[in-house]
PDB file of C-alpha atoms and ligand atoms in Angstrom:
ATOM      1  CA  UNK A   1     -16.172   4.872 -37.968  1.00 95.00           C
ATOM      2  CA  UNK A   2     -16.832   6.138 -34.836  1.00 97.00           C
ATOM      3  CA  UNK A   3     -19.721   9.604 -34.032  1.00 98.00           C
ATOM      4  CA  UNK A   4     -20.937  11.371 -31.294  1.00 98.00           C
ATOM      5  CA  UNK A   5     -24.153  12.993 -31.927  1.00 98.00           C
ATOM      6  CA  UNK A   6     -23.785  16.416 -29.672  1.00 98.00           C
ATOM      7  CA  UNK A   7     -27.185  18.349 -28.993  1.00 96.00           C
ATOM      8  CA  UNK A   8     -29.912  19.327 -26.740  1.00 94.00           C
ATOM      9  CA  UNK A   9     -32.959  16.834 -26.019  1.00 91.00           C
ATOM     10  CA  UNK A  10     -35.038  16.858 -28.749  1.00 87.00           C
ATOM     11  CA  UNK A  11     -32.320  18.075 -31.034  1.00 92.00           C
ATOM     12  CA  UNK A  12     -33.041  15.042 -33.569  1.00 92.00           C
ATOM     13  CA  UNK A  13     -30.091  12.958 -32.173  1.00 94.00           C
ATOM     14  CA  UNK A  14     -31.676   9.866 -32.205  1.00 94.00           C
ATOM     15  CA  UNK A  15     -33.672  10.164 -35.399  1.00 95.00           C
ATOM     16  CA  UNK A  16     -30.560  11.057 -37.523  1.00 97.00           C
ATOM     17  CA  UNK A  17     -28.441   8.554 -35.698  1.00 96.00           C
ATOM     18  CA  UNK A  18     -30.779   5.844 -37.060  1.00 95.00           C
ATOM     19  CA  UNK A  19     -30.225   6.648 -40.520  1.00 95.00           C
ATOM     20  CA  UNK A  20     -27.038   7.167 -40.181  1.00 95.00           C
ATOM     21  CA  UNK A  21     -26.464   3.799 -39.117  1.00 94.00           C
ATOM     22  CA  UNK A  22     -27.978   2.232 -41.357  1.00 90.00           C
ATOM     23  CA  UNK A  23     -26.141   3.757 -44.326  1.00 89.00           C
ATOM     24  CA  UNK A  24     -22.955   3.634 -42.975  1.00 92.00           C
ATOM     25  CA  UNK A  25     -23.665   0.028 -41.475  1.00 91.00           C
ATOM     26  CA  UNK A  26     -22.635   1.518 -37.861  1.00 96.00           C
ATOM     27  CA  UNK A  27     -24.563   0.789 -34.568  1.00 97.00           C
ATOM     28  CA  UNK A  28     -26.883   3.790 -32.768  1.00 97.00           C
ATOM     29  CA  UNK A  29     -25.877   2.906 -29.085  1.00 98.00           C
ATOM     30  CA  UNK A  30     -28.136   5.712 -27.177  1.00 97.00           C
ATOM     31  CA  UNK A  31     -27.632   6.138 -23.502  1.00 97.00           C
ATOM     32  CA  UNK A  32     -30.656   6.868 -22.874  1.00 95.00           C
ATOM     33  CA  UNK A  33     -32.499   3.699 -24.487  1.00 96.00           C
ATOM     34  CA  UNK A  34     -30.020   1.860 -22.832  1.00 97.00           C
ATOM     35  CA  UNK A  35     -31.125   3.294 -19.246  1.00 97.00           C
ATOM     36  CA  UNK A  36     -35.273   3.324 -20.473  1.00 96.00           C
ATOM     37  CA  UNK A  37     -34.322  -0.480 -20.517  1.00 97.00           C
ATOM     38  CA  UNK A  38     -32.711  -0.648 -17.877  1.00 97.00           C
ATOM     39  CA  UNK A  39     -35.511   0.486 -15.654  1.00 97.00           C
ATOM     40  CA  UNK A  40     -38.329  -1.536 -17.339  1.00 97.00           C
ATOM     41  CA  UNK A  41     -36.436  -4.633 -16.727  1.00 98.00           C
ATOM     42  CA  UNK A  42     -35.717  -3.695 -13.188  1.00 97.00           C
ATOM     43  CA  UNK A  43     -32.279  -4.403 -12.920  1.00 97.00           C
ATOM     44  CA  UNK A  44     -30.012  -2.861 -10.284  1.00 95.00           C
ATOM     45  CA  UNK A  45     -29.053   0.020 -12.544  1.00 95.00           C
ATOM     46  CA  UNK A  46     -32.305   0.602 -13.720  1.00 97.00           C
ATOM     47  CA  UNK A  47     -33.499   0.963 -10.007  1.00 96.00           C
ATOM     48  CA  UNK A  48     -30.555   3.102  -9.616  1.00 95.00           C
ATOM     49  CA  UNK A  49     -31.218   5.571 -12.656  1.00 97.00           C
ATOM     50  CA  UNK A  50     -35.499   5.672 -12.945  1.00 96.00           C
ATOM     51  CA  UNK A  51     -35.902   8.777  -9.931  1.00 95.00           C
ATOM     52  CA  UNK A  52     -32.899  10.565 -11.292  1.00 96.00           C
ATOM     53  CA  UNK A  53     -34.266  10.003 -15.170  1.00 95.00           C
ATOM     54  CA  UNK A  54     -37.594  10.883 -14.045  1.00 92.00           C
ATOM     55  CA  UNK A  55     -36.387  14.497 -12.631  1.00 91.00           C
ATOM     56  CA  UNK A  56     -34.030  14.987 -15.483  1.00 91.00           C
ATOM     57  CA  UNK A  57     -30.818  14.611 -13.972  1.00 94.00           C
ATOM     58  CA  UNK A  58     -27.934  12.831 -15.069  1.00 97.00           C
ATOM     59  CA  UNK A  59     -27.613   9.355 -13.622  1.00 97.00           C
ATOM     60  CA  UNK A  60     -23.858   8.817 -12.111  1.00 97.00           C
ATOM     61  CA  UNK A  61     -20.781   8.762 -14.841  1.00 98.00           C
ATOM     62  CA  UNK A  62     -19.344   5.561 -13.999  1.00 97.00           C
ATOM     63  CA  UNK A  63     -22.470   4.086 -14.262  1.00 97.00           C
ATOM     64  CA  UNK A  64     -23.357   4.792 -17.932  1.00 98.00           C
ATOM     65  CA  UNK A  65     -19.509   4.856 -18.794  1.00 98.00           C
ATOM     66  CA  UNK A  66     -19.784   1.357 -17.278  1.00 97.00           C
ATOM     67  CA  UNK A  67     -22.330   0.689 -19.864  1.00 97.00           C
ATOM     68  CA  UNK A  68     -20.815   2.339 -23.219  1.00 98.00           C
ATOM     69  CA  UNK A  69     -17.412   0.169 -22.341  1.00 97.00           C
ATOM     70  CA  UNK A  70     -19.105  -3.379 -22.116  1.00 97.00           C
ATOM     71  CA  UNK A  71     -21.753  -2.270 -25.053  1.00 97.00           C
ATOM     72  CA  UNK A  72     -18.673  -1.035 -27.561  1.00 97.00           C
ATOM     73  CA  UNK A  73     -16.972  -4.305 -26.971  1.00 96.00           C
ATOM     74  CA  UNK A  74     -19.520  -6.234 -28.348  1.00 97.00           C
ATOM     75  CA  UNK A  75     -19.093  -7.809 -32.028  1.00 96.00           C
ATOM     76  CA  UNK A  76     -21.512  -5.642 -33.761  1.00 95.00           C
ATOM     77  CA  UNK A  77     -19.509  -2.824 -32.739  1.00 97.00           C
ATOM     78  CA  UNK A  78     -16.375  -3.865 -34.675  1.00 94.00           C
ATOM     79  CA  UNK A  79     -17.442  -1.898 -37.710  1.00 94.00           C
ATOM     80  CA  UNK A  80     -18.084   1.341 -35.978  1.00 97.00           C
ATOM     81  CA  UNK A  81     -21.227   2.815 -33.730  1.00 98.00           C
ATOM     82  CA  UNK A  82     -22.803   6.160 -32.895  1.00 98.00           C
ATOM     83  CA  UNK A  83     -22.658   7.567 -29.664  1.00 98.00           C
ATOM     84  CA  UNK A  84     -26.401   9.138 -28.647  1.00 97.00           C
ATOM     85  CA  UNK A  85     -26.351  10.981 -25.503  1.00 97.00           C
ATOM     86  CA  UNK A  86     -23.166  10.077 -24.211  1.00 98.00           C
ATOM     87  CA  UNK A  87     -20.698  11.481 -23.261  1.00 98.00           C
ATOM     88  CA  UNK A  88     -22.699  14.264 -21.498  1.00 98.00           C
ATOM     89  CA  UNK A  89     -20.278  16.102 -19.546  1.00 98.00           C
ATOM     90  CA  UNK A  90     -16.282  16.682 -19.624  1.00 98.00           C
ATOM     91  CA  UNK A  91     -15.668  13.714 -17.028  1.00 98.00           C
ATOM     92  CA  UNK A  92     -17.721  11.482 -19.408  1.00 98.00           C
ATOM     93  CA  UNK A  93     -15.996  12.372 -22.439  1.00 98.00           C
ATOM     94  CA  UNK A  94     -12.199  12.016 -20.841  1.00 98.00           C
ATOM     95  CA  UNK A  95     -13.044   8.352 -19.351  1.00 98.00           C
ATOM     96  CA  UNK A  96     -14.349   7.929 -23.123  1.00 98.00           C
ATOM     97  CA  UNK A  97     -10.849   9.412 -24.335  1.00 98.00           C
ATOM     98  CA  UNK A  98      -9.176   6.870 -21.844  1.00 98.00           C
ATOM     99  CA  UNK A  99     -11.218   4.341 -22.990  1.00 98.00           C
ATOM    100  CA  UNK A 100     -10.573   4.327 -26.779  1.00 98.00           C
ATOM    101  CA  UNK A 101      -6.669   5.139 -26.088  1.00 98.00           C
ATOM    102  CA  UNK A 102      -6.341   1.998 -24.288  1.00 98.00           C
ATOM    103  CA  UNK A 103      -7.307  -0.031 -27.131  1.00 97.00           C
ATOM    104  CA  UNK A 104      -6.100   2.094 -29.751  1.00 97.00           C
ATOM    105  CA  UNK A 105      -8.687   3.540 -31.168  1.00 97.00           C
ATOM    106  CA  UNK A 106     -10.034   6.849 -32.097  1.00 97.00           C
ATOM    107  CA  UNK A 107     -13.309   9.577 -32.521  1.00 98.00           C
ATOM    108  CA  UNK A 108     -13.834  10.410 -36.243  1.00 97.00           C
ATOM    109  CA  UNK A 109     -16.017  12.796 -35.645  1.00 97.00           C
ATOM    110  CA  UNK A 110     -18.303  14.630 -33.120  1.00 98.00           C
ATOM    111  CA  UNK A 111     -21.861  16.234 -35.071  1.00 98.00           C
ATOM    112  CA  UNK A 112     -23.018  18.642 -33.078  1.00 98.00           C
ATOM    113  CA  UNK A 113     -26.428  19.097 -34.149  1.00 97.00           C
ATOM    114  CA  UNK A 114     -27.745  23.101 -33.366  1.00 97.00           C
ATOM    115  CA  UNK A 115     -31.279  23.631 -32.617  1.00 95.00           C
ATOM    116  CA  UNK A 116     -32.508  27.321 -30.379  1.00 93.00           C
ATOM    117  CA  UNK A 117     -34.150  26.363 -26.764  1.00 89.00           C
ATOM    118  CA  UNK A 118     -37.612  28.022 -28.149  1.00 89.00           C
ATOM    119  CA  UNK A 119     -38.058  25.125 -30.971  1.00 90.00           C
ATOM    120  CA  UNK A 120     -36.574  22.455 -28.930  1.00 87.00           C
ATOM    121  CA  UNK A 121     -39.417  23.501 -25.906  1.00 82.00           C
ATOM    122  CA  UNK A 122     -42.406  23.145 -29.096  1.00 84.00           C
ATOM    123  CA  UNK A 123     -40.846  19.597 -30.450  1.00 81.00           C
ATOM    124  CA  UNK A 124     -40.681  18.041 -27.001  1.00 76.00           C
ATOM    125  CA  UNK A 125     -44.317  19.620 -26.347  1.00 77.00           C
ATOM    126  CA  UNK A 126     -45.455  17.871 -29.676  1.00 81.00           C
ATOM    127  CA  UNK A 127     -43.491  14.539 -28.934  1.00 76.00           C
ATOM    128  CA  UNK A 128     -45.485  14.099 -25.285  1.00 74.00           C
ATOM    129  CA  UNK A 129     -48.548  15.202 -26.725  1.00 77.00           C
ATOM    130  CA  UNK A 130     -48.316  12.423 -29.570  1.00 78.00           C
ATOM    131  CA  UNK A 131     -47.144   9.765 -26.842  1.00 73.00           C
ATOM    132  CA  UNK A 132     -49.774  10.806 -24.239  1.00 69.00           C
ATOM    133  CA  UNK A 133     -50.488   7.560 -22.504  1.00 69.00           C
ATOM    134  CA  UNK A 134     -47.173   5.626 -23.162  1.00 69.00           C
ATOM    135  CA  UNK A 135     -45.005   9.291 -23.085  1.00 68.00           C
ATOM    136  CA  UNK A 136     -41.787   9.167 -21.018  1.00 75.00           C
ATOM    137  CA  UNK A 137     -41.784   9.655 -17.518  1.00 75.00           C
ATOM    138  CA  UNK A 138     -39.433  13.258 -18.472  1.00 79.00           C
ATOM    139  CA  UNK A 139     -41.435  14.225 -21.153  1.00 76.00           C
ATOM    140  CA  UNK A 140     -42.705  17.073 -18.794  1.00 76.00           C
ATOM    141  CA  UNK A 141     -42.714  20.470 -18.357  1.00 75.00           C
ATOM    142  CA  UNK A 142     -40.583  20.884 -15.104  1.00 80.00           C
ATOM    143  CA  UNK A 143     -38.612  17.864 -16.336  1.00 82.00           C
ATOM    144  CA  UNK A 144     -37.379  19.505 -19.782  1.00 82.00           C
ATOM    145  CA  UNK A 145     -36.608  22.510 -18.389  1.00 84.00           C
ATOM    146  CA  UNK A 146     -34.583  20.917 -16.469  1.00 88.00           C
ATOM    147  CA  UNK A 147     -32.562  18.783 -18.824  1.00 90.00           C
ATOM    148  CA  UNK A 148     -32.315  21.563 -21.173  1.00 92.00           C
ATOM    149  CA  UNK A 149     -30.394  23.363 -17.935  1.00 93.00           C
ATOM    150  CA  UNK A 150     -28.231  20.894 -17.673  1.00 95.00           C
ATOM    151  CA  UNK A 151     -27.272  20.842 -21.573  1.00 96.00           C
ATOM    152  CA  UNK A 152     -26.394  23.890 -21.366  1.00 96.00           C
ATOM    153  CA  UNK A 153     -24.378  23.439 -17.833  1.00 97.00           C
ATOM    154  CA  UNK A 154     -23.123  20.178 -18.583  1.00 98.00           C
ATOM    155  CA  UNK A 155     -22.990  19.411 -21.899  1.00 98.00           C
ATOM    156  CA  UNK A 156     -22.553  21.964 -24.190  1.00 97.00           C
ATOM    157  CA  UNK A 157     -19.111  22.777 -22.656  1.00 98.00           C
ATOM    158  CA  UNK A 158     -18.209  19.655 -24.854  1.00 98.00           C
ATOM    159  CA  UNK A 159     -18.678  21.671 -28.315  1.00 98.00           C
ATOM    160  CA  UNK A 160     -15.742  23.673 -26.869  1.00 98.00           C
ATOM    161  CA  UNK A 161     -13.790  20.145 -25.836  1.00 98.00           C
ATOM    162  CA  UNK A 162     -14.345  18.779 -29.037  1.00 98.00           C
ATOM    163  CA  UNK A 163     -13.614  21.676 -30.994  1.00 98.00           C
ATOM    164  CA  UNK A 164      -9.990  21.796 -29.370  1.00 98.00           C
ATOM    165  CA  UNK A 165      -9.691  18.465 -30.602  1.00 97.00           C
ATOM    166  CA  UNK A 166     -10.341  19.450 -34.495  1.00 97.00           C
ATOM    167  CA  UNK A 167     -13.205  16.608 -34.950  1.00 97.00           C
ATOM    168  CA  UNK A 168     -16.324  18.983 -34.013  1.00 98.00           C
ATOM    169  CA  UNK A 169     -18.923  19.457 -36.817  1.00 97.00           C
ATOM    170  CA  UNK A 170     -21.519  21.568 -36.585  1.00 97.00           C
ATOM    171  CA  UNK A 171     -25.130  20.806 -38.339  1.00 97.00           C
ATOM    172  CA  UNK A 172     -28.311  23.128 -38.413  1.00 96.00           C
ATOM    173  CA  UNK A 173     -30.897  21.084 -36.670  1.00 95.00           C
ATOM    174  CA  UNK A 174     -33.804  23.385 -38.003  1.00 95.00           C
ATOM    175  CA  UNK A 175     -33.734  22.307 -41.208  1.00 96.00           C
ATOM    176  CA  UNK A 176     -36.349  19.645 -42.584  1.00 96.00           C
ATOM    177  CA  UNK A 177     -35.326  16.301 -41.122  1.00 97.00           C
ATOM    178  CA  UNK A 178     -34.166  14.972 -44.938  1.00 97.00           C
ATOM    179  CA  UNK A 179     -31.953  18.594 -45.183  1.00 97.00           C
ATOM    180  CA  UNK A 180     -29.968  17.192 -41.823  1.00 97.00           C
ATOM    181  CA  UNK A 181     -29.606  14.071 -42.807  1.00 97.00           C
ATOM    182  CA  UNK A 182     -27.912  15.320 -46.342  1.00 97.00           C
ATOM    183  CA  UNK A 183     -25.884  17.888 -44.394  1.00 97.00           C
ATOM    184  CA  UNK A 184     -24.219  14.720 -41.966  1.00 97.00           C
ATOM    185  CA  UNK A 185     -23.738  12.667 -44.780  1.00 96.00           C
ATOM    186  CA  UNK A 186     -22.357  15.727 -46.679  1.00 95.00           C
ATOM    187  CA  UNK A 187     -19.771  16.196 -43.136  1.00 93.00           C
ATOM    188  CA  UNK A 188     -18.880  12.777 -42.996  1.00 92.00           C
ATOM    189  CA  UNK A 189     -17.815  12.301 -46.887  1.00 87.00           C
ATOM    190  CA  UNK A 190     -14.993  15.383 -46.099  1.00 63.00           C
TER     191      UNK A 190
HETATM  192  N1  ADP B   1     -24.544   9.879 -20.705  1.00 70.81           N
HETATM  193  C1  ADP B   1     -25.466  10.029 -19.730  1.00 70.81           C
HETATM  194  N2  ADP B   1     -25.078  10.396 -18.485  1.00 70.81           N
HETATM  195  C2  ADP B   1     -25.955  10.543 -17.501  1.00 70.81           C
HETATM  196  N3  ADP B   1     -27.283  10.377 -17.651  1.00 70.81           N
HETATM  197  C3  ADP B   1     -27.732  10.009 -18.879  1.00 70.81           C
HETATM  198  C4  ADP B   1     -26.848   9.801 -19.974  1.00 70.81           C
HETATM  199  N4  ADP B   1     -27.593   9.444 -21.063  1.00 70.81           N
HETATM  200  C5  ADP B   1     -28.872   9.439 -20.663  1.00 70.81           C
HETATM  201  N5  ADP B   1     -28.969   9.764 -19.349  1.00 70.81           N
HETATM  202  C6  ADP B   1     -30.223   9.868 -18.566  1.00 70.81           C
HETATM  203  O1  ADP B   1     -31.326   9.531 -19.401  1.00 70.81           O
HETATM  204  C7  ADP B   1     -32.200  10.656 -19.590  1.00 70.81           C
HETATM  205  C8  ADP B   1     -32.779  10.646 -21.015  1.00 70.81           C
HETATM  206  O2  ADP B   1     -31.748  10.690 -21.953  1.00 70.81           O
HETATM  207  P1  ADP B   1     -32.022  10.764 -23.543  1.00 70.81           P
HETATM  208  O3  ADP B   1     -32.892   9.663 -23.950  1.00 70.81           O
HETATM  209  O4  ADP B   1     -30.716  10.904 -24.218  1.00 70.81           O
HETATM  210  O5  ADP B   1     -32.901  12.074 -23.676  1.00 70.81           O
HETATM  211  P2  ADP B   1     -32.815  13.466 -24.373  1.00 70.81           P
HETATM  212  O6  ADP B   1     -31.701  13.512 -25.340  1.00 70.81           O
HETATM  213  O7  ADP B   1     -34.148  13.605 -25.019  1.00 70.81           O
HETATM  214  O8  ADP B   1     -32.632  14.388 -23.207  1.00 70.81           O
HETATM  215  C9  ADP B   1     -31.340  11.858 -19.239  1.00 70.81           C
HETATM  216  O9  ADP B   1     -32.101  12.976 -18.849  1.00 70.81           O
HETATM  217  C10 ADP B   1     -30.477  11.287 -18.101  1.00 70.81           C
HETATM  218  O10 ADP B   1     -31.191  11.211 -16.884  1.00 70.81           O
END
């Protein structure tokens, strides 16, 4: 099987992906781990992505496309993986589409995951506050605002791309963390 998790940061992407996949015995591949290490180990793409990260931009597409193509071809991924911040903007998600037509594959389904701007702005307060010290270097103010502006420029267009496409299912984020989880599983049984 093969997800996207669709939401704004904060959303619960990543904590839902992670039972998800281990469930439904798929791999959480998140983007944005991917790039964190990336820039601790100091590679060339790390030094490449850690100013734009830090700001809240999005780091180049061919760059993390690069990075979801050699990751999904790895043997862990035979079985099926979740896709966790990625694609994040139309020209991500048609080199994806390009991608998994070329070896025959397909998207099961995209989650979209729906949380309002006003409770994503208190969970990402809450998450730096409980990280102080070792928080992440966009866990900020300015920096939030800013990738919550480009969600909604960027991203969210894909709810529309994916809807087109008949595999978009939508998920109330504000619900207890347990209630979302039952909801996915509850999508992905249909
Ligand atoms: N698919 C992507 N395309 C471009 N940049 C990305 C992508 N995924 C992650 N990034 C970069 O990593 C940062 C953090 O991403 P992520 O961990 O998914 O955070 P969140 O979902 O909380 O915004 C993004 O703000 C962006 O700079």
């Amino acid at each position: 099987m093969k997800l996207i998790f669709l939401g704004p940061p904060g959303a619960g992407k990543g904590t839902q992906a992670q039972r998800i996949q281990e469930s439904h015995g798929l791999v959480q591949l998140s983007t944005g781990d991917m790039l964190r290490a990336a820039v601790a180990a100091g590679t060339e793409v790390g030094k490449k992505a850690e100013a734009i990260m830090a700001r809240g931009d999005l780091v180049p597409d061919d760059v993390v496309v690069r990075i979801i193509s050699e990751r999904t071809e790895q043997a862990d991924c035979k079985n099926g993986y979740i896709l966790d911040g990625f694609p994040r903007n139309v020209a991500q998600a048609e080199a994806l589409d390009g991608m998994l037509a070329a070896r025959g594959e397909a998207l099961d389904a995209v989650i979209e995951l729906k949380v309002d701007d006003k409770i994503l702005l208190s969970r990402i307060e809450t998450r730096a506050a409980e990280t102080a010290g070792g928080a992440r270097a966009d866990d900020n103010a300015e920096a939030l605002k800013k990738r919550l502006g480009v969600y909604h420029e960027q991203t969210a267009p894909l709810i529309d791309y994916y809807g087109k496409k008949g595999i978009l299912r939508s998920v109330d984020g504000m619900k207890s963390i347990d209630d979302v989880t039952a909801e996915i599983e509850a999508v992905l049984k249909l």
